Every structure is written in C-alpha cells, then in structure tokens.
Amino acid sequence: MTACVAGAGSIGSLFAAHLATVTDVVVLTRRNDHARELNEHGLRVSGRHDFAARVTATSDPGELPDVDLVIVATKATGVEAAASALAGRVPGATVMTVQNGLGAEEIVRAHGEWPLVSGVTFMSGTKHSDSHVEYILDTPTWIGPYDGTAFERVQEIAQLIVDAGLKAEALPDLLPAQWSKLIFNATVNGVAALTGLPHDAHFAAEDDVGDLGYLVHDLVDEGKRVAAAAGVELHDDPWEMNVLATKRGSAHYPSMLEDVEAHRPTEVELINGALVREAARVGVEAPLQTAVYRLVKAREASYS
Amino acid sequence: MRVCVVGTGAVGSLFAANLAQLDDVEVWAFDLAQEHVDAINRDGLRLSGAGDVVGRPRATADASGLPPCDFGIVATKAMHTSAAIAATAHAFTDGCVATVQNGLGNEEAIAEHVARVIRGTTFPAGKVVAPGHVQWDVKGDTTFGPFEPKPAPREAIERLAEACTRAGMPTTAAEDARGPQWRKVIFNASTNPIGALTGLTHGRVCEDPPLRALVSGLVDEGKAVAAAQGIELDADPEELIDHAARPDVAYNHKASMLQDVEARRPTEIDYLNGGIVRFGDEHGVATPLNRAIWALVKGLERSW
C-alpha cells in the first residue's frame, strides 16, 4: 500500500517517517524549500523512536503518483488547501483525515469522490526542523469509516500504521472518539488560548471559587450535553482526559495557544465553531462554549 | 473640614487636587509611592486635560502622621482597600469614610475598620503621567449615599457632596447610591474583561455582533443580580456601553484591565465579575457567564 502524507507538521512528519519504513511514501508540502530539504536529508525521528527515513517530497501536486492512501495531516486550517491540491488526482486512493475538531471529511469530500476514512490521533510530537521531528506521546490514532467506506479498508490502513511502528486501532464507529476529543480540544485549547496557560494543573483545580477547573468542568459538561443530544455516546470522558493529561508532568502547549501567541489563524472554527454549530443543530444551549468561541474569534480579529 | 484622600492614583488625585482649591477644606493625601508624595509636597498636585488645576494637599506615605479627619475618600485599586484602610483608620475615629473605587466589596472592607461608611461611585477618569501630575481624561458625576449596614449620617454625606461639587467634581448625595454603583460595575464587568481577553478596544468589542451579544449576556446577569437585591439602576448600562463605543467618546479606549494585562499587573476582576458572582450566589441568581469570565481572567493572571 503506497502512501502520500499531505502536510508535514509534527503529526504529518511522524506518519511519513514511520510509513516510509514499510512502504513508498510521498510527502506533499506547502513550501518548496521544505520539500527540497526532505528530499535531500530525509526525515529524522528522535524521542520515543530513533531512526532516519528516506522520503520523496514535492510541493507540486501535479507530481504525485497514484498512491493507495493519502493521509491529510495538515492543521484544520490547511485542509481546504490540501484537498483542493488533491482534486482530480490520486483516483485510486483512500483519503484519511486526522484533524482536530469536526468537518475535515466534508471539506475533502467537496473536492473528490475518494473513499474517506476519519481519524483521531492522540500521538504528539515536536518539530525541531523541517527534517527532524521528536516523537513525544505514543498514544494511539483511532480510525473509522466515513460515508460508507468498507471497514476492511479501515482495518488494512490501521494494520499498515501499526506495521510502521505507530499505535493505531480501527473502530467501526469513530464518532464517540472524535467527539471525546472535540469536547476536550474545544475546552482545553480555547481556555489555554485565552488565558495563556499551558495545559497544566490549573485546568483541573477545583479548590477555591474562581479556580479554572470549575470553568473547564462546566465547559466539558456543556459539550457532553451536546454530544448526548446528537446521539453520540462518548468513548472517553473529556474531563477525565483533562485530569489525566495535567498529571503527565510536562505541561503541553495546545496549538491554539501557540497560534494566538504567534498571531496565526487558529483551528477555532473546526473545533469550537463545530461544537457550537452542533449545539444549535440539536437544540442544546451552550452559552459557555459559545463565549469561548466568540472570544477566541475576537482574539484572532485583534491581530490586525 | 479636613479630608484625607487615601490612594492618589488618577481618581484620588482628581478629588485631592480639586478639593484643595477650597479655602474651607484642608486636604491630606495618603499614598505609598514616595516619589509621588515628594513631588506633591514640592510642586503641588497638578491636573491637566479636562481641567487644569494645581492643588496643594499635604501628602504623606506615613499613615501615622495623619491628623484626625472629618472625611476619608478611599480611591485605591480595589485589591488594596483592606490594607489602605487598616493603615489609615485611626484618622477616621470620629469621621466618615467614602469610597470612589471600582467594583463591589469596597464598602464592606472599609466597614471592617471604620464606623461610618459612605457608598460611592464616580465616573471621571484619568491617568498618572508623572509623579505629582495626573492627566484628567474624562469629567463625570459622582454619587454618594449611605453604606446601609454602617451608614454615615445623612448631613455628613450632604456636606461632603457639597464640598466636592463646589470644588468642580459634581456630586449628588443620594438616599440609595447602589443604582449608579451597579450601573458602573455592570458596565465595567461586561466590557473590561472582554477587552482584556481579546486585546480589542472598546469600540471594536462593540462592533463585533457576536461579541457584543456576549457583552449583553454579561449585562443581563448583572441586572438580574441587582434586581434580586431591590436595586434600581439609574440608567441602562447598555446605553453607557453604546455611548462609549462612539468614535468621539471611547472607541479607541483600551480598558484599564487590558492595560493591566498588557503590563502584567493584577486586575480588579475579583471585585467586578467576581463581585457579581458573589452577590449572585448570596441572592440565588445564576451568573454562569460572569463566573466564566472571572475564571478566564484569573487564569490569565496566573499565566504570568
């Protein structure tokens, strides 16, 4: 099964390097100099795994061979550009999304009729350069069929990822995991972006009135009410995910916090926006999630 | 009449310098900033801008040097009320003490140390530009009234109001000063933290309809808490918010809380949204949005 990874941030780089140990991998980058760097130096992985992989890279979608699998690993804000680059190409591929939030699959679907696979990844890494990624958390990637894709196809892809040395699991229904992560991200990333706090013990503190943990809890509870009304039974409790993550010791900087500090567009639309729109669709009040969504949007507006 | 202004930042200086114009009022200024105190004693306390005044209050950073006073006017930031009144209370054994501070809870803190307390709220504003020199940005009205649990006598309140008015600070002695106070608290609590969390000026907050809706959500909670206490607002805070958003009023104004956040100084959030939450809890009114905003700004302070 040959593969293309579109987007070589930390998640894309981890997929590309690992998959390159078991199959031919083409990396589709946004920047030409990034592709050149990968072609010249390959991809180095450090941290939990330590190896170097050879990959082919290009920033020109016209150079893509017809692969069997495309993993769209851009940030949520980059899916539109990646999907339009794929439009009319790779007719034999199954396309898999792994973005935060909801809605990446629909964006891809608008650009082609490929079989689609939904993914949620909990692994994490830090990119040290265009050709070096550190593998930090080896938590799994869960994938499931989208829009009628055969489950056997999903299982084959999961097996490929596992053979490549990463953790993956095929689930017949991904929505429970996707929603658990959606509620977790909407809450934790939004609060981090607004307060400037990394995901640390403050997010679980419920000792004194005014502690941040109460707000985090209330935001999670709103999200859970939306999920329940949407008929989704969550895979994990987002509050417990939050508490567990804050106990890991090293405080994680959610990407939305890094984005607002660098004055970059955030993933707020596909995360918080998606949750707020789902709340409206199923008729559940979500005033606190709505407030966080509006505040992060306004924070983006303050860049200019 | 002898008056001691406790805390001569911008607002305290407006009262001290103007009152010092009156022949029948002896004004003392207590402030911990020795440079400011020395400048006042050397060159007088200068106001420029909306009014050009030089007053010659006697300034001191040493509370033990204060003589017995008929009136105190507390004008510190809300988080310093307790320490300031504890240090100066001996000067008010036979006097009455008014507050012209932002937020809720100042009267309660003052009443822990003195017997006769005047509830107050004031709209003029300015900023300290140099030791001994305050820029007077906005003129405005002041309202005094009894602090119900430990009230100052009616004629004392009228006497202080009359002196302030004669000094160029128009002041009303009201039966119930809670209406103007809550109008200002609701205004501040519904707009200042939104500016602080998003980085937007007052005008830009108001022209973003979803964000303006969040402001109204905060206002509605504040109004409900006021109503539950039987407080009649003297005007709708919404009018003040829209008025301030006009280009010729305060469109480009950065809320003081945003200035605090940019300078990484503690904010008055505990006395604004925190105060609305506390009074809401006491009177059985839910204040989820104010609680959320309170927690976010507390989180922001904790990120420094």
Coordinates of C-alpha atoms in Angstrom, one line a residue:
Chain A
M1 CA 0.0 0.0 0.0
T2 CA 1.8 3.2 -1.2
A3 CA 1.1 6.4 0.7
C4 CA 1.1 10.1 0.4
V5 CA 1.2 12.3 3.5
A6 CA -0.2 15.8 2.8
G7 CA 1.2 18.3 5.3
A8 CA 4.4 17.7 7.2
G9 CA 3.9 19.4 10.6
S10 CA 4.7 17.2 13.6
I11 CA 1.8 14.7 13.1
G12 CA 2.4 14.5 9.3
S13 CA 6.2 14.1 9.8
L14 CA 5.6 11.3 12.3
F15 CA 3.3 9.4 9.9
A16 CA 5.5 10.0 6.9
A17 CA 8.7 8.8 8.6
H18 CA 7.2 5.7 10.1
L19 CA 5.3 4.7 7.0
A20 CA 8.4 5.1 4.9
T21 CA 9.9 2.2 6.9
V22 CA 7.3 -0.2 5.3
T23 CA 6.2 1.4 2.0
D24 CA 6.9 4.1 -0.5
V25 CA 5.9 7.5 0.9
V26 CA 5.5 10.8 -0.9
V27 CA 5.2 13.9 1.2
L28 CA 3.1 16.8 -0.2
T29 CA 4.4 20.0 1.4
R30 CA 3.1 23.6 1.1
R31 CA 6.6 25.1 0.8
N32 CA 9.0 24.2 -2.0
D33 CA 12.1 24.6 0.3
H34 CA 10.5 22.1 2.8
A35 CA 10.2 19.5 0.0
R36 CA 13.8 20.1 -1.1
E37 CA 15.0 19.7 2.5
L38 CA 13.1 16.4 2.8
N39 CA 14.4 15.0 -0.5
E40 CA 18.0 15.9 0.5
H41 CA 18.0 14.9 4.1
G42 CA 15.1 12.5 4.6
L43 CA 13.2 12.6 7.9
R44 CA 14.8 12.1 11.3
V45 CA 12.8 10.9 14.2
S46 CA 14.0 11.2 17.8
G47 CA 12.4 10.7 21.2
R48 CA 10.4 7.5 21.6
H49 CA 11.8 6.2 18.4
D50 CA 15.2 6.9 16.9
F51 CA 15.7 6.5 13.1
A52 CA 16.1 8.3 9.8
A53 CA 13.8 7.6 6.9
R54 CA 14.1 8.4 3.2
V55 CA 11.0 10.0 1.7
T56 CA 10.1 11.6 -1.6
A57 CA 8.7 15.1 -1.2
T58 CA 7.1 17.7 -3.5
S59 CA 5.2 20.9 -3.2
D60 CA 3.7 20.3 -6.7
P61 CA 0.5 18.2 -6.5
G62 CA 1.0 17.5 -10.3
E63 CA 4.0 15.3 -9.4
L64 CA 2.0 13.0 -7.1
P65 CA 1.9 9.3 -8.3
D66 CA -1.4 7.5 -7.9
V67 CA -1.0 6.2 -4.3
D68 CA -3.3 3.8 -2.4
L69 CA -3.6 6.0 0.7
V70 CA -3.5 9.7 1.4
I71 CA -3.2 11.0 5.0
V72 CA -4.3 14.6 5.2
A73 CA -2.2 15.7 8.2
T74 CA -2.4 19.5 7.9
K75 CA -3.8 21.6 10.6
A76 CA -7.6 22.1 10.3
T77 CA -7.0 25.4 8.8
G78 CA -5.0 23.8 6.0
V79 CA -7.4 21.1 4.9
E80 CA -9.1 23.2 2.3
A81 CA -5.8 23.9 0.5
A82 CA -4.6 20.3 0.7
A83 CA -7.9 18.9 -0.5
S84 CA -8.0 21.3 -3.5
A85 CA -4.5 20.3 -4.3
L86 CA -5.6 16.6 -4.5
A87 CA -8.7 17.4 -6.6
G88 CA -8.7 15.4 -9.8
R89 CA -5.7 13.4 -8.7
V90 CA -4.9 10.1 -6.9
P91 CA -8.0 8.4 -8.2
G92 CA -7.1 5.1 -6.6
A93 CA -6.5 6.4 -3.1
T94 CA -8.4 6.2 0.1
V95 CA -8.2 9.6 1.8
M96 CA -7.8 9.7 5.6
T97 CA -8.2 12.9 7.8
V98 CA -6.7 13.3 11.3
Q99 CA -7.6 16.9 12.1
N100 CA -8.8 18.2 15.4
G101 CA -12.5 19.2 15.5
L102 CA -15.2 18.2 13.1
G103 CA -15.7 18.8 9.4
A104 CA -12.4 17.9 7.8
E105 CA -14.1 15.0 5.9
E106 CA -16.7 17.2 4.4
I107 CA -14.1 19.6 3.2
V108 CA -12.2 16.8 1.5
R109 CA -15.4 15.3 0.1
A110 CA -16.2 18.6 -1.6
H111 CA -13.0 18.1 -3.7
G112 CA -13.4 14.5 -4.8
E113 CA -15.1 11.1 -4.6
W114 CA -12.3 9.1 -2.9
P115 CA -13.3 6.7 -0.2
L116 CA -12.8 8.5 3.1
V117 CA -11.5 7.4 6.5
S118 CA -12.0 9.5 9.6
G119 CA -9.1 9.6 12.1
V120 CA -8.4 11.0 15.5
T121 CA -4.9 11.0 16.7
F122 CA -3.7 11.3 20.3
M123 CA 0.0 11.0 19.4
S124 CA 2.1 14.1 19.7
G125 CA 5.4 15.3 18.5
T126 CA 7.5 18.4 18.3
K127 CA 9.1 19.6 15.1
H128 CA 12.6 20.7 15.6
S129 CA 13.3 21.4 11.9
D130 CA 11.8 20.6 8.5
S131 CA 13.6 17.3 8.6
H132 CA 13.5 16.4 12.3
V133 CA 10.6 15.5 14.5
E134 CA 10.6 14.4 18.1
Y135 CA 8.1 11.6 18.9
I136 CA 6.7 12.6 22.3
L137 CA 3.4 10.9 23.2
D138 CA 2.9 7.4 21.7
T139 CA -0.9 7.4 22.4
P140 CA -2.8 5.9 19.5
T141 CA -4.6 7.0 16.4
W142 CA -8.1 5.7 16.0
I143 CA -9.7 5.5 12.6
G144 CA -13.1 4.6 11.3
P145 CA -15.1 4.5 8.1
Y146 CA -16.7 7.7 6.8
D147 CA -19.6 7.9 4.4
G148 CA -19.8 4.1 3.7
T149 CA -16.1 3.2 3.3
A150 CA -15.7 -0.5 3.9
F151 CA -14.5 -1.4 7.4
E152 CA -12.0 -3.9 5.9
R153 CA -10.3 -1.0 4.2
V154 CA -10.1 0.9 7.5
Q155 CA -8.6 -2.3 9.1
E156 CA -6.0 -2.6 6.4
I157 CA -4.9 1.1 6.9
A158 CA -4.8 0.6 10.7
Q159 CA -2.6 -2.5 10.1
L160 CA -0.2 -0.5 7.9
I161 CA 0.2 2.1 10.6
V162 CA 0.8 -0.5 13.2
D163 CA 3.3 -2.3 10.9
A164 CA 5.1 1.1 10.6
G165 CA 5.6 1.2 14.4
L166 CA 2.9 3.6 15.4
K167 CA -0.2 2.8 17.5
A168 CA -3.5 2.6 15.7
E169 CA -6.9 1.0 16.0
A170 CA -9.7 0.5 13.6
L171 CA -13.1 1.3 15.1
P172 CA -16.4 0.6 13.3
D173 CA -17.8 4.0 14.5
L174 CA -15.3 6.8 15.1
L175 CA -17.8 9.4 16.3
P176 CA -17.5 8.5 20.0
A177 CA -13.7 9.1 19.9
Q178 CA -13.9 12.0 17.6
W179 CA -16.4 13.8 19.9
S180 CA -14.5 13.0 23.1
K181 CA -11.5 14.7 21.5
L182 CA -13.7 17.5 20.1
I183 CA -15.0 18.4 23.6
F184 CA -11.5 18.1 25.1
N185 CA -9.9 20.3 22.4
A186 CA -12.7 22.9 22.4
T187 CA -12.4 23.3 26.1
V188 CA -8.7 22.9 26.8
N189 CA -7.4 24.7 23.7
G190 CA -9.9 27.5 24.0
V191 CA -9.1 28.1 27.6
A192 CA -5.4 27.9 27.0
A193 CA -5.6 30.4 24.1
L194 CA -7.5 32.9 26.2
T195 CA -5.5 32.6 29.5
G196 CA -2.0 32.0 28.1
L197 CA -1.7 29.0 30.4
P198 CA -0.3 25.7 29.0
H199 CA -2.3 22.7 29.8
D200 CA -1.2 22.4 33.4
A201 CA -2.7 21.7 36.9
H202 CA -4.8 24.9 36.8
F203 CA -7.1 23.1 34.4
A204 CA -8.0 20.5 37.0
A205 CA -8.0 22.8 40.1
E206 CA -11.4 22.9 41.8
D207 CA -10.4 24.1 45.3
D208 CA -11.3 27.8 45.6
V209 CA -14.2 29.5 44.0
G210 CA -12.8 31.2 40.8
D211 CA -10.4 28.2 40.1
L212 CA -10.1 27.4 36.5
G213 CA -11.1 23.8 36.9
Y214 CA -14.7 24.8 37.6
L215 CA -14.9 26.5 34.2
V216 CA -13.2 23.6 32.5
H217 CA -15.7 21.2 34.1
D218 CA -18.6 23.4 33.1
L219 CA -17.4 23.6 29.5
V220 CA -16.9 19.9 29.3
D221 CA -20.4 19.3 30.8
E222 CA -21.9 21.6 28.1
G223 CA -20.1 19.6 25.4
K224 CA -21.3 16.3 26.9
R225 CA -24.9 17.6 26.7
V226 CA -24.4 18.5 23.1
A227 CA -23.0 15.0 22.4
A228 CA -25.8 13.3 24.2
A229 CA -28.4 15.3 22.2
A230 CA -26.6 14.5 19.0
G231 CA -26.9 10.8 19.9
V232 CA -23.1 10.3 20.4
E233 CA -22.0 8.1 23.3
L234 CA -18.5 9.3 24.2
H235 CA -15.6 7.0 24.0
D236 CA -13.7 8.7 26.9
D237 CA -14.9 11.3 29.4
P238 CA -13.3 14.6 28.3
W239 CA -13.0 15.7 32.0
E240 CA -11.0 12.6 32.8
M241 CA -8.9 13.1 29.7
N242 CA -8.2 16.6 31.0
V243 CA -7.3 15.5 34.5
L244 CA -5.0 12.7 33.2
A245 CA -3.2 15.0 30.8
T246 CA -2.5 17.5 33.5
K247 CA -0.9 14.8 35.6
R248 CA 1.7 13.9 33.0
G249 CA 4.1 16.3 34.5
S250 CA 5.2 18.3 31.4
A251 CA 2.6 20.9 30.6
H252 CA 1.6 20.8 26.9
Y253 CA 1.2 24.0 24.9
P254 CA -2.0 23.5 22.9
S255 CA -1.6 24.6 19.3
M256 CA -4.3 27.2 19.7
L257 CA -2.2 28.9 22.4
E258 CA 0.9 28.8 20.2
D259 CA -1.2 30.2 17.3
V260 CA -2.6 33.2 19.2
E261 CA 0.8 34.0 20.6
A262 CA 2.3 33.9 17.1
H263 CA -0.8 35.9 15.8
R264 CA -1.6 33.0 13.4
P265 CA -5.1 31.8 12.4
T266 CA -6.3 29.1 14.9
E267 CA -8.3 25.9 14.5
V268 CA -11.2 27.6 16.4
E269 CA -13.7 27.2 13.5
L270 CA -13.4 23.5 13.1
I271 CA -13.1 22.9 16.9
N272 CA -15.1 25.4 18.9
G273 CA -17.2 26.6 15.9
A274 CA -18.1 23.0 15.1
L275 CA -19.2 22.3 18.6
V276 CA -21.3 25.5 18.8
R277 CA -22.9 24.8 15.5
E278 CA -23.7 21.2 16.6
A279 CA -25.3 22.6 19.7
A280 CA -27.5 24.8 17.6
R281 CA -28.4 21.9 15.3
V282 CA -29.5 19.7 18.1
G283 CA -31.1 22.5 20.1
V284 CA -28.9 22.5 23.2
E285 CA -27.9 25.7 24.9
A286 CA -24.1 26.1 25.1
P287 CA -23.5 29.6 26.4
L288 CA -20.1 29.0 27.8
Q289 CA -18.7 27.2 24.8
T290 CA -20.2 30.0 22.7
A291 CA -18.5 32.5 24.8
V292 CA -15.1 30.8 24.4
Y293 CA -15.7 30.5 20.7
R294 CA -16.5 34.2 20.3
L295 CA -13.6 35.3 22.5
V296 CA -11.1 33.3 20.5
K297 CA -12.5 34.6 17.2
A298 CA -12.2 38.1 18.6
R299 CA -8.7 37.4 19.7
E300 CA -7.9 36.5 16.1
A301 CA -9.5 39.7 15.0
S302 CA -7.3 41.7 17.3
Y303 CA -4.2 40.7 15.2
S304 CA -5.0 43.5 12.8
Chain B
M1 CA -13.4 70.4 57.2
R2 CA -10.4 68.1 56.9
V3 CA -10.4 65.4 54.2
C4 CA -7.9 62.7 53.6
V5 CA -7.8 61.1 50.2
V6 CA -6.5 57.5 50.6
G7 CA -4.7 56.5 47.4
T8 CA -3.8 59.2 45.0
G9 CA -3.7 57.5 41.7
A10 CA -5.7 59.1 38.9
V11 CA -9.1 59.3 40.5
G12 CA -7.8 60.0 44.0
S13 CA -5.8 62.9 42.6
L14 CA -8.8 64.4 40.9
F15 CA -10.5 64.6 44.3
A16 CA -7.5 65.7 46.2
A17 CA -6.3 68.5 43.8
N18 CA -9.8 69.9 43.3
L19 CA -10.8 69.8 46.9
A20 CA -7.6 71.6 47.8
Q21 CA -8.9 74.6 45.9
L22 CA -11.4 75.3 48.6
D23 CA -10.4 77.6 51.4
D24 CA -12.6 75.8 54.0
V25 CA -11.2 72.3 53.2
E26 CA -7.8 71.0 54.4
V27 CA -6.8 68.1 52.2
W28 CA -4.4 65.3 53.1
A29 CA -3.2 62.8 50.5
F30 CA -2.0 59.4 51.7
D31 CA -0.2 57.3 49.1
L32 CA 2.5 54.7 49.3
A33 CA 4.5 56.0 46.3
Q34 CA 7.2 58.1 48.0
E35 CA 8.2 59.8 44.7
H36 CA 4.6 60.9 44.1
V37 CA 4.3 62.2 47.7
D38 CA 7.5 64.1 47.4
A39 CA 6.5 65.7 44.1
I40 CA 3.1 66.7 45.5
N41 CA 4.7 68.3 48.6
R42 CA 7.4 70.0 46.5
D43 CA 5.4 71.2 43.4
G44 CA 1.8 70.6 44.3
L45 CA -0.6 68.1 42.6
R46 CA -1.2 69.0 39.0
L47 CA -4.1 68.1 36.8
S48 CA -4.2 68.8 33.1
G49 CA -6.5 67.9 30.3
A50 CA -10.2 68.2 31.0
G51 CA -9.3 70.7 33.7
D52 CA -6.1 72.5 34.6
V53 CA -5.6 72.6 38.3
V54 CA -2.8 72.7 40.8
G55 CA -3.7 71.7 44.3
R56 CA -1.6 71.7 47.4
P57 CA -2.7 68.9 49.6
R58 CA -0.4 67.7 52.3
A59 CA 0.9 64.4 51.1
T60 CA 2.4 61.6 53.2
A61 CA 3.4 57.9 52.8
D62 CA 3.4 57.5 56.5
A63 CA -0.1 56.9 57.8
S64 CA 0.9 57.5 61.5
G65 CA 1.4 61.2 60.6
L66 CA -2.3 61.7 59.6
P67 CA -4.3 64.0 61.9
P68 CA -7.9 63.2 62.8
C69 CA -10.1 63.8 59.7
D70 CA -13.8 64.5 59.2
F71 CA -13.8 62.6 55.9
G72 CA -11.8 59.9 54.1
I73 CA -12.1 59.3 50.4
V74 CA -10.7 55.9 49.5
A75 CA -9.5 55.8 45.9
T76 CA -7.0 52.9 45.8
K77 CA -7.4 49.9 43.4
A78 CA -9.9 47.6 44.9
M79 CA -7.4 44.9 45.9
H80 CA -5.6 47.4 48.1
T81 CA -8.7 48.6 50.1
S82 CA -8.2 46.5 53.2
A83 CA -4.5 47.3 53.6
A84 CA -5.1 51.0 52.9
I85 CA -8.0 51.4 55.4
A86 CA -6.3 49.3 58.0
A87 CA -3.3 51.7 57.9
T88 CA -5.4 54.9 58.0
A89 CA -8.4 54.0 60.1
H90 CA -7.1 55.8 63.2
A91 CA -7.6 59.1 61.4
F92 CA -11.3 58.4 60.9
T93 CA -12.3 57.5 64.5
D94 CA -14.8 60.4 64.5
G95 CA -15.1 60.8 60.8
C96 CA -16.9 59.2 57.8
V97 CA -15.2 57.3 55.0
A98 CA -16.4 57.3 51.4
T99 CA -15.2 55.1 48.5
V100 CA -14.9 56.2 44.9
Q101 CA -13.4 52.9 43.8
N102 CA -14.3 50.4 41.1
G103 CA -16.1 47.2 41.9
L104 CA -18.0 45.6 44.7
G105 CA -17.0 44.9 48.2
N106 CA -15.0 48.1 49.0
E107 CA -17.6 49.4 51.4
E108 CA -17.6 46.1 53.3
A109 CA -13.8 46.2 53.5
I110 CA -13.8 49.8 54.8
A111 CA -16.6 49.0 57.3
E112 CA -14.3 46.4 58.9
H113 CA -12.2 49.3 60.2
V114 CA -14.4 52.4 60.5
A115 CA -17.9 53.1 61.9
R116 CA -19.5 55.4 59.4
V117 CA -19.2 54.5 55.7
I118 CA -20.3 56.3 52.5
R119 CA -21.1 54.2 49.5
G120 CA -19.8 55.9 46.4
T121 CA -19.3 55.7 42.7
T122 CA -17.5 58.1 40.3
F123 CA -17.3 58.4 36.6
P124 CA -14.4 60.8 36.0
A125 CA -11.2 59.2 34.8
G126 CA -7.6 60.0 34.1
K127 CA -4.1 58.6 34.4
V128 CA -0.9 59.4 36.3
V129 CA 1.6 60.7 33.8
A130 CA 4.4 61.6 36.2
P131 CA 4.9 61.9 39.9
G132 CA 2.7 64.8 41.0
H133 CA 1.0 65.0 37.6
V134 CA -2.3 63.5 36.5
Q135 CA -3.9 63.7 33.1
W136 CA -7.7 64.3 33.5
D137 CA -9.3 62.5 30.6
V138 CA -13.0 62.5 31.3
K139 CA -15.2 64.6 33.6
G140 CA -18.2 62.9 35.2
D141 CA -20.5 62.7 38.1
T142 CA -20.1 61.2 41.5
T143 CA -22.8 59.8 43.7
F144 CA -22.6 59.3 47.5
G145 CA -25.0 57.5 49.7
P146 CA -25.1 55.6 53.0
F147 CA -23.5 52.2 53.2
E148 CA -26.6 50.5 54.7
P149 CA -25.0 48.3 57.4
K150 CA -22.8 51.1 58.8
P151 CA -24.2 54.3 57.4
A152 CA -22.7 57.8 57.6
P153 CA -25.3 60.4 58.8
R154 CA -27.3 62.0 56.0
E155 CA -26.0 65.5 56.8
A156 CA -22.4 64.3 56.6
I157 CA -22.9 62.8 53.2
E158 CA -24.5 66.0 52.0
R159 CA -21.7 68.1 53.4
L160 CA -19.0 66.0 51.5
A161 CA -21.1 66.1 48.3
E162 CA -21.5 69.8 48.6
A163 CA -17.7 70.4 49.0
C164 CA -16.9 68.1 46.1
T165 CA -19.4 69.9 43.8
R166 CA -18.1 73.3 44.8
A167 CA -14.6 72.0 44.0
G168 CA -15.6 71.2 40.5
M169 CA -16.4 67.5 41.0
P170 CA -20.3 67.4 40.6
T171 CA -21.5 65.1 43.3
T172 CA -25.0 64.0 44.4
A173 CA -26.0 62.8 47.8
A174 CA -28.5 60.1 47.2
E175 CA -30.7 58.1 49.5
D176 CA -29.6 55.0 47.7
A177 CA -26.3 55.1 45.8
R178 CA -26.5 51.5 44.7
G179 CA -28.2 52.3 41.4
P180 CA -25.3 54.3 39.9
Q181 CA -22.8 51.9 41.5
W182 CA -24.2 48.8 40.0
R183 CA -24.6 50.5 36.6
K184 CA -20.9 51.3 36.6
V185 CA -20.0 47.8 37.9
I186 CA -22.1 46.1 35.3
F187 CA -20.6 48.4 32.6
N188 CA -17.0 47.6 33.8
A189 CA -17.6 43.9 34.3
S190 CA -19.3 43.4 31.0
T191 CA -16.7 45.2 28.9
N192 CA -13.3 45.5 30.6
P193 CA -12.5 41.8 30.7
I194 CA -13.6 41.3 27.1
G195 CA -11.0 43.8 26.1
A196 CA -8.5 42.2 28.4
L197 CA -9.1 38.7 27.0
T198 CA -9.3 39.7 23.3
G199 CA -6.9 42.6 23.1
L200 CA -9.6 44.7 21.4
T201 CA -10.5 48.3 22.1
H202 CA -14.0 49.2 23.5
G203 CA -15.2 50.2 20.1
R204 CA -14.1 47.1 18.3
V205 CA -15.6 44.9 21.0
C206 CA -18.9 46.6 20.4
E207 CA -18.9 46.5 16.6
D208 CA -18.4 42.7 16.5
P209 CA -22.1 41.5 16.8
P210 CA -21.4 38.0 18.3
L211 CA -19.0 39.6 20.9
R212 CA -21.5 42.4 21.6
A213 CA -24.0 39.7 22.3
L214 CA -21.7 38.2 24.9
V215 CA -21.4 41.6 26.5
S216 CA -25.2 41.8 26.7
G217 CA -25.2 38.3 28.2
L218 CA -22.9 39.6 31.0
V219 CA -25.0 42.7 31.4
D220 CA -28.2 40.7 31.7
E221 CA -26.7 38.6 34.5
G222 CA -25.6 41.8 36.3
K223 CA -29.0 43.3 36.0
A224 CA -30.6 40.2 37.4
V225 CA -28.3 40.3 40.4
A226 CA -29.1 44.0 41.0
A227 CA -32.8 43.4 40.7
A228 CA -32.7 40.5 43.2
Q229 CA -31.3 43.0 45.7
G230 CA -34.0 45.5 45.0
I231 CA -31.5 47.9 43.3
E232 CA -33.0 50.1 40.7
L233 CA -30.3 51.1 38.1
D234 CA -30.3 54.8 37.5
A235 CA -29.9 54.1 33.7
D236 CA -29.4 51.1 31.5
P237 CA -25.7 50.0 31.3
E238 CA -26.3 49.1 27.7
E239 CA -26.7 52.8 26.9
L240 CA -23.4 53.6 28.5
I241 CA -21.7 50.8 26.6
D242 CA -23.1 52.0 23.2
H243 CA -22.4 55.6 24.1
A244 CA -18.8 54.8 25.0
A245 CA -18.3 52.9 21.7
R246 CA -18.8 56.1 19.7
P247 CA -15.8 57.3 17.8
D248 CA -15.9 60.7 19.6
V249 CA -16.1 59.1 23.0
A250 CA -14.1 55.9 23.8
Y251 CA -14.0 53.8 20.6
N252 CA -10.2 53.6 20.8
H253 CA -10.0 53.3 24.5
K254 CA -8.2 50.2 25.9
A255 CA -10.0 49.2 29.0
S256 CA -7.9 49.6 32.1
M257 CA -8.0 45.9 32.6
L258 CA -6.4 45.4 29.2
Q259 CA -3.8 47.9 30.2
D260 CA -3.2 45.9 33.4
V261 CA -3.0 42.7 31.4
E262 CA -0.5 44.1 28.9
A263 CA 1.6 45.4 31.8
R264 CA 1.1 42.1 33.7
R265 CA -0.4 43.8 36.7
P266 CA -3.1 42.2 38.9
T267 CA -6.6 43.2 37.7
E268 CA -9.7 44.2 39.5
I269 CA -11.6 41.1 38.2
D270 CA -12.3 39.8 41.7
Y271 CA -14.3 43.0 42.5
L272 CA -16.0 43.2 39.2
N273 CA -17.2 39.8 37.8
G274 CA -16.1 38.1 41.0
G275 CA -18.3 40.6 42.9
I276 CA -21.3 40.0 40.7
V277 CA -20.8 36.2 41.1
R278 CA -20.6 36.5 44.9
F279 CA -23.7 38.8 45.2
G280 CA -25.5 36.5 42.7
D281 CA -24.7 33.4 44.9
E282 CA -26.0 35.3 48.0
H283 CA -29.2 36.1 46.3
G284 CA -29.8 32.9 44.4
V285 CA -29.1 34.3 40.9
A286 CA -27.1 32.2 38.5
T287 CA -24.2 34.1 36.8
P288 CA -22.5 31.5 34.6
L289 CA -21.0 33.9 32.1
N290 CA -19.6 36.2 34.7
R291 CA -18.2 33.2 36.5
A292 CA -16.6 32.0 33.3
I293 CA -15.1 35.4 32.5
W294 CA -13.8 35.7 36.1
A295 CA -12.1 32.3 35.8
L296 CA -10.5 33.2 32.5
V297 CA -9.0 36.4 33.7
K298 CA -7.8 34.8 36.9
G299 CA -6.2 32.1 34.7
L300 CA -4.6 34.9 32.6
E301 CA -3.1 36.4 35.8
R302 CA -1.8 33.0 36.8
S303 CA 0.0 32.6 33.5
W304 CA 2.5 35.3 34.3

